[in-house]
Structures are given as structure tokens and as C-alpha cells.
mmCIF file of C-alpha atoms in Angstrom:
data_model
loop_
_atom_site.group_PDB
_atom_site.id
_atom_site.type_symbol
_atom_site.label_atom_id
_atom_site.label_comp_id
_atom_site.label_asym_id
_atom_site.label_seq_id
_atom_site.Cartn_x
_atom_site.Cartn_y
_atom_site.Cartn_z
ATOM 1 C CA MET B 1 102.340 27.695 88.921
ATOM 2 C CA LEU B 2 104.655 29.530 91.315
ATOM 3 C CA LYS B 3 105.549 32.027 88.562
ATOM 4 C CA LYS B 4 101.831 32.750 87.963
ATOM 5 C CA ILE B 5 101.219 33.361 91.682
ATOM 6 C CA LEU B 6 104.265 35.609 91.920
ATOM 7 C CA ALA B 7 103.149 37.551 88.824
ATOM 8 C CA LEU B 8 99.647 37.924 90.290
ATOM 9 C CA VAL B 9 101.050 39.208 93.603
ATOM 10 C CA ILE B 10 103.248 41.743 91.780
ATOM 11 C CA ILE B 11 100.322 42.946 89.654
ATOM 12 C CA CYS B 12 98.044 43.290 92.719
ATOM 13 C CA TRP B 13 100.747 45.162 94.637
ATOM 14 C CA THR B 14 101.356 47.539 91.693
ATOM 15 C CA VAL B 15 97.631 48.258 91.241
ATOM 16 C CA THR B 16 97.228 48.884 94.983
ATOM 17 C CA LEU B 17 100.226 51.198 95.007
ATOM 18 C CA VAL B 18 98.967 53.224 92.039
ATOM 19 C CA HIS B 19 95.441 53.607 93.438
ATOM 20 C CA SER B 20 96.608 54.457 96.956
ATOM 21 C CA GLN B 21 98.308 57.648 95.787
ATOM 22 C CA GLU B 22 95.282 59.915 96.081
ATOM 23 C CA VAL B 23 95.627 63.461 94.774
ATOM 24 C CA LEU B 24 94.912 65.927 97.596
ATOM 25 C CA SER B 25 94.234 69.625 97.331
ATOM 26 C CA GLU B 26 96.879 71.980 98.760
ATOM 27 C CA TRP B 27 94.961 72.635 101.991
ATOM 28 C CA GLU B 28 94.341 68.917 102.608
ATOM 29 C CA ASN B 29 97.848 67.673 101.816
ATOM 30 C CA PRO B 30 99.932 67.372 105.011
ATOM 31 C CA GLU B 31 103.122 67.470 102.920
ATOM 32 C CA ILE B 32 102.419 71.079 101.870
ATOM 33 C CA ASN B 33 102.960 73.575 104.671
ATOM 34 C CA SER B 34 103.270 76.764 102.628
ATOM 35 C CA VAL B 35 102.298 78.102 99.222
ATOM 36 C CA ASN B 36 103.745 81.226 97.582
ATOM 37 C CA ALA B 37 105.900 81.875 100.631
ATOM 38 C CA GLU B 38 109.519 82.898 100.793
ATOM 39 C CA PRO B 39 111.872 80.189 102.029
ATOM 40 C CA THR B 40 112.657 80.235 105.719
ATOM 41 C CA HIS B 41 115.783 82.127 106.669
ATOM 42 C CA ALA B 42 117.654 83.436 109.663
ATOM 43 C CA SER B 43 116.641 86.899 110.828
ATOM 44 C CA TYR B 44 119.304 89.536 110.942
ATOM 45 C CA ILE B 45 119.470 93.294 111.256
ATOM 46 C CA PRO B 46 121.618 95.196 108.750
ATOM 47 C CA TYR B 47 123.602 98.215 109.977
ATOM 48 C CA ARG B 48 125.277 100.995 108.008
ATOM 49 C CA SER B 49 128.063 101.580 110.540
ATOM 50 C CA VAL B 50 129.723 100.300 113.679
ATOM 51 C CA ALA B 51 128.202 103.257 115.559
ATOM 52 C CA GLU B 52 124.706 101.990 114.714
ATOM 53 C CA VAL B 53 125.659 98.528 115.963
ATOM 54 C CA GLU B 54 126.918 99.979 119.224
ATOM 55 C CA ARG B 55 123.680 101.971 119.674
ATOM 56 C CA GLY B 56 121.610 98.933 118.717
ATOM 57 C CA GLU B 57 119.573 101.040 116.275
ATOM 58 C CA SER B 58 119.658 100.490 112.534
ATOM 59 C CA SER B 59 118.724 103.177 110.025
ATOM 60 C CA MET B 60 117.911 100.337 107.604
ATOM 61 C CA VAL B 61 115.032 98.901 109.671
ATOM 62 C CA HIS B 62 111.546 100.358 109.910
ATOM 63 C CA SER B 63 109.134 98.972 112.504
ATOM 64 C CA LEU B 64 105.603 98.164 111.375
ATOM 65 C CA ASN B 65 104.321 98.362 114.958
ATOM 66 C CA GLY B 66 101.612 100.901 115.659
ATOM 67 C CA LYS B 67 97.982 101.617 114.845
ATOM 68 C CA TRP B 68 96.669 100.114 111.601
ATOM 69 C CA LYS B 69 93.347 100.589 109.830
ATOM 70 C CA PHE B 70 91.238 97.431 110.008
ATOM 71 C CA LYS B 71 87.991 96.358 108.345
ATOM 72 C CA TYR B 72 86.379 93.080 109.386
ATOM 73 C CA ILE B 73 84.411 91.335 106.639
ATOM 74 C CA SER B 74 82.349 88.157 106.774
ATOM 75 C CA GLY B 75 84.056 86.553 103.762
ATOM 76 C CA ILE B 76 86.202 87.227 100.699
ATOM 77 C CA GLU B 77 83.119 87.981 98.606
ATOM 78 C CA ALA B 78 82.389 90.938 100.931
ATOM 79 C CA SER B 79 85.786 92.569 100.258
ATOM 80 C CA PRO B 80 85.537 96.278 99.503
ATOM 81 C CA THR B 81 86.314 97.071 95.870
ATOM 82 C CA ALA B 82 89.750 98.624 95.269
ATOM 83 C CA PHE B 83 90.499 98.908 99.003
ATOM 84 C CA TYR B 84 94.202 98.809 98.121
ATOM 85 C CA SER B 85 94.167 102.057 96.126
ATOM 86 C CA VAL B 86 95.776 105.141 97.645
ATOM 87 C CA ASP B 87 92.629 107.289 97.396
ATOM 88 C CA TYR B 88 90.258 104.676 98.922
ATOM 89 C CA ASP B 89 88.071 106.127 101.709
ATOM 90 C CA ASP B 90 88.809 104.043 104.805
ATOM 91 C CA SER B 91 87.469 106.613 107.279
ATOM 92 C CA SER B 92 84.817 104.153 108.546
ATOM 93 C CA TRP B 93 87.437 101.493 109.341
ATOM 94 C CA ASN B 94 88.547 100.759 112.899
ATOM 95 C CA TYR B 95 92.092 100.867 114.247
ATOM 96 C CA ILE B 96 93.919 97.896 115.740
ATOM 97 C CA ASN B 97 97.287 97.691 117.463
ATOM 98 C CA VAL B 98 100.065 95.886 115.596
ATOM 99 C CA PRO B 99 101.441 93.579 116.798
ATOM 100 C CA GLY B 100 98.273 92.220 118.338
ATOM 101 C CA ASN B 101 95.426 89.799 117.920
ATOM 102 C CA TRP B 102 92.647 91.518 115.961
ATOM 103 C CA GLN B 103 90.125 89.096 117.449
ATOM 104 C CA LEU B 104 90.778 90.616 120.878
ATOM 105 C CA GLN B 105 90.591 94.250 119.729
ATOM 106 C CA GLY B 106 86.913 94.694 118.927
ATOM 107 C CA GLU B 107 83.627 92.949 118.255
ATOM 108 C CA TYR B 108 85.003 90.463 115.759
ATOM 109 C CA ASP B 109 85.074 86.666 115.649
ATOM 110 C CA PRO B 110 86.300 84.965 118.833
ATOM 111 C CA PRO B 111 89.867 83.651 118.628
ATOM 112 C CA ILE B 112 90.136 80.038 117.502
ATOM 113 C CA PHE B 113 93.170 78.028 118.518
ATOM 114 C CA THR B 114 91.856 74.562 117.763
ATOM 115 C CA ASN B 115 90.043 72.673 115.056
ATOM 116 C CA VAL B 116 87.578 71.188 117.538
ATOM 117 C CA LYS B 117 84.788 72.838 119.531
ATOM 118 C CA TYR B 118 85.896 74.608 122.697
ATOM 119 C CA PRO B 119 85.012 72.713 125.875
ATOM 120 C CA PHE B 120 83.748 76.084 127.177
ATOM 121 C CA GLU B 121 82.416 79.304 125.678
ATOM 122 C CA PRO B 122 85.408 81.475 124.641
ATOM 123 C CA ASN B 123 85.577 84.767 126.511
ATOM 124 C CA PRO B 124 89.175 85.986 126.224
ATOM 125 C CA PRO B 125 91.106 86.898 128.192
ATOM 126 C CA LEU B 126 88.849 85.427 130.893
ATOM 127 C CA CYS B 127 88.455 81.707 131.496
ATOM 128 C CA SER B 128 85.134 80.206 132.457
ATOM 129 C CA GLN B 129 86.804 77.499 134.534
ATOM 130 C CA ARG B 130 89.269 77.631 137.375
ATOM 131 C CA PHE B 131 92.396 75.578 137.463
ATOM 132 C CA GLN B 132 94.478 75.040 140.552
ATOM 133 C CA SER B 133 97.706 73.248 141.192
ATOM 134 C CA ASN B 134 99.771 72.685 144.303
ATOM 135 C CA ARG B 135 103.378 72.795 143.264
ATOM 136 C CA THR B 136 106.611 73.734 144.939
ATOM 137 C CA ILE B 137 108.810 76.043 142.887
ATOM 138 C CA PRO B 138 112.508 75.257 143.276
ATOM 139 C CA SER B 139 114.343 78.106 144.985
ATOM 140 C CA LYS B 140 116.788 78.451 142.081
ATOM 141 C CA LEU B 141 113.843 79.490 139.862
ATOM 142 C CA CYS B 142 112.481 82.085 142.303
ATOM 143 C CA CYS B 143 113.499 85.692 142.074
ATOM 144 C CA SER B 144 115.340 87.189 145.015
ATOM 145 C CA ASP B 145 115.888 90.814 145.970
#
């Protein structure tokens, strides 16, 4: 009798274990935090010579900062056809500053930093509520002339 109960418990546990392993899509699976991404690595700046190191300027690095063409679309299905081709006419596109938050550089969607509704209407960079705090800053953290 004890062997039958033990066998039944093992079978129930195995069935529960098998059924509890639900298959989740990539965007729902908390174990997946990147897809088609390069592995993380330490950043470094390559230099061609000691002189470049001393100047702090590398001839092997090109900054992507600056003004970039930007076209806001409502969804992937509204993507312009062949926008990636060299001869594509992007003259109607706006410019945004890179680095920067495109949501703050024109009449686009408001920035979203949370997966729940804002407790107030977003109006960056302004806040619709005031926050105050009475705190004493330690003198070692204050700047002195």
C-alpha cells in the first residue's frame, strides 16, 4: 500500500512539473533580456599611438553625436518603403539631436518610463505637482569657493 501511495505521489509530482513549464514568447519570458544582441563587453578606446593617448583623441573613433534625420511613424506598417536606400528622399523628415530623447524634441509621443498609467498628465520637462523636502546637506558635500 505504501509503495502505491509513493508511486502515486511521484506520478502527480512529475505531471505537475511537466505542465508547469509553460512556453512563453520572447517578450513575455523574464529569462530573456536580449535577442540578436552582441554580448556585453567592457568599453575601450583604441589608439594608434602614444601621442594620441596623451592628447586623449583617437583617430580610430568617430562620434555619432549631432543632428540626425528623424521620421515619426504610428506603427511598423506605416514605415516608408526603402527608406534605407541612399537615394531615398528624406527632405520632409525632421532633425533631432543625438544623443537625446526624440520624445522631447518635437510633437511626438510623450515619454513613457513606466508600464502603468502616470499619476499625472506628462508634460516634460515640467511637473504638474510640487515636491518639497526639508533636508540639511552635510558640509562635506557642499561646494566651497
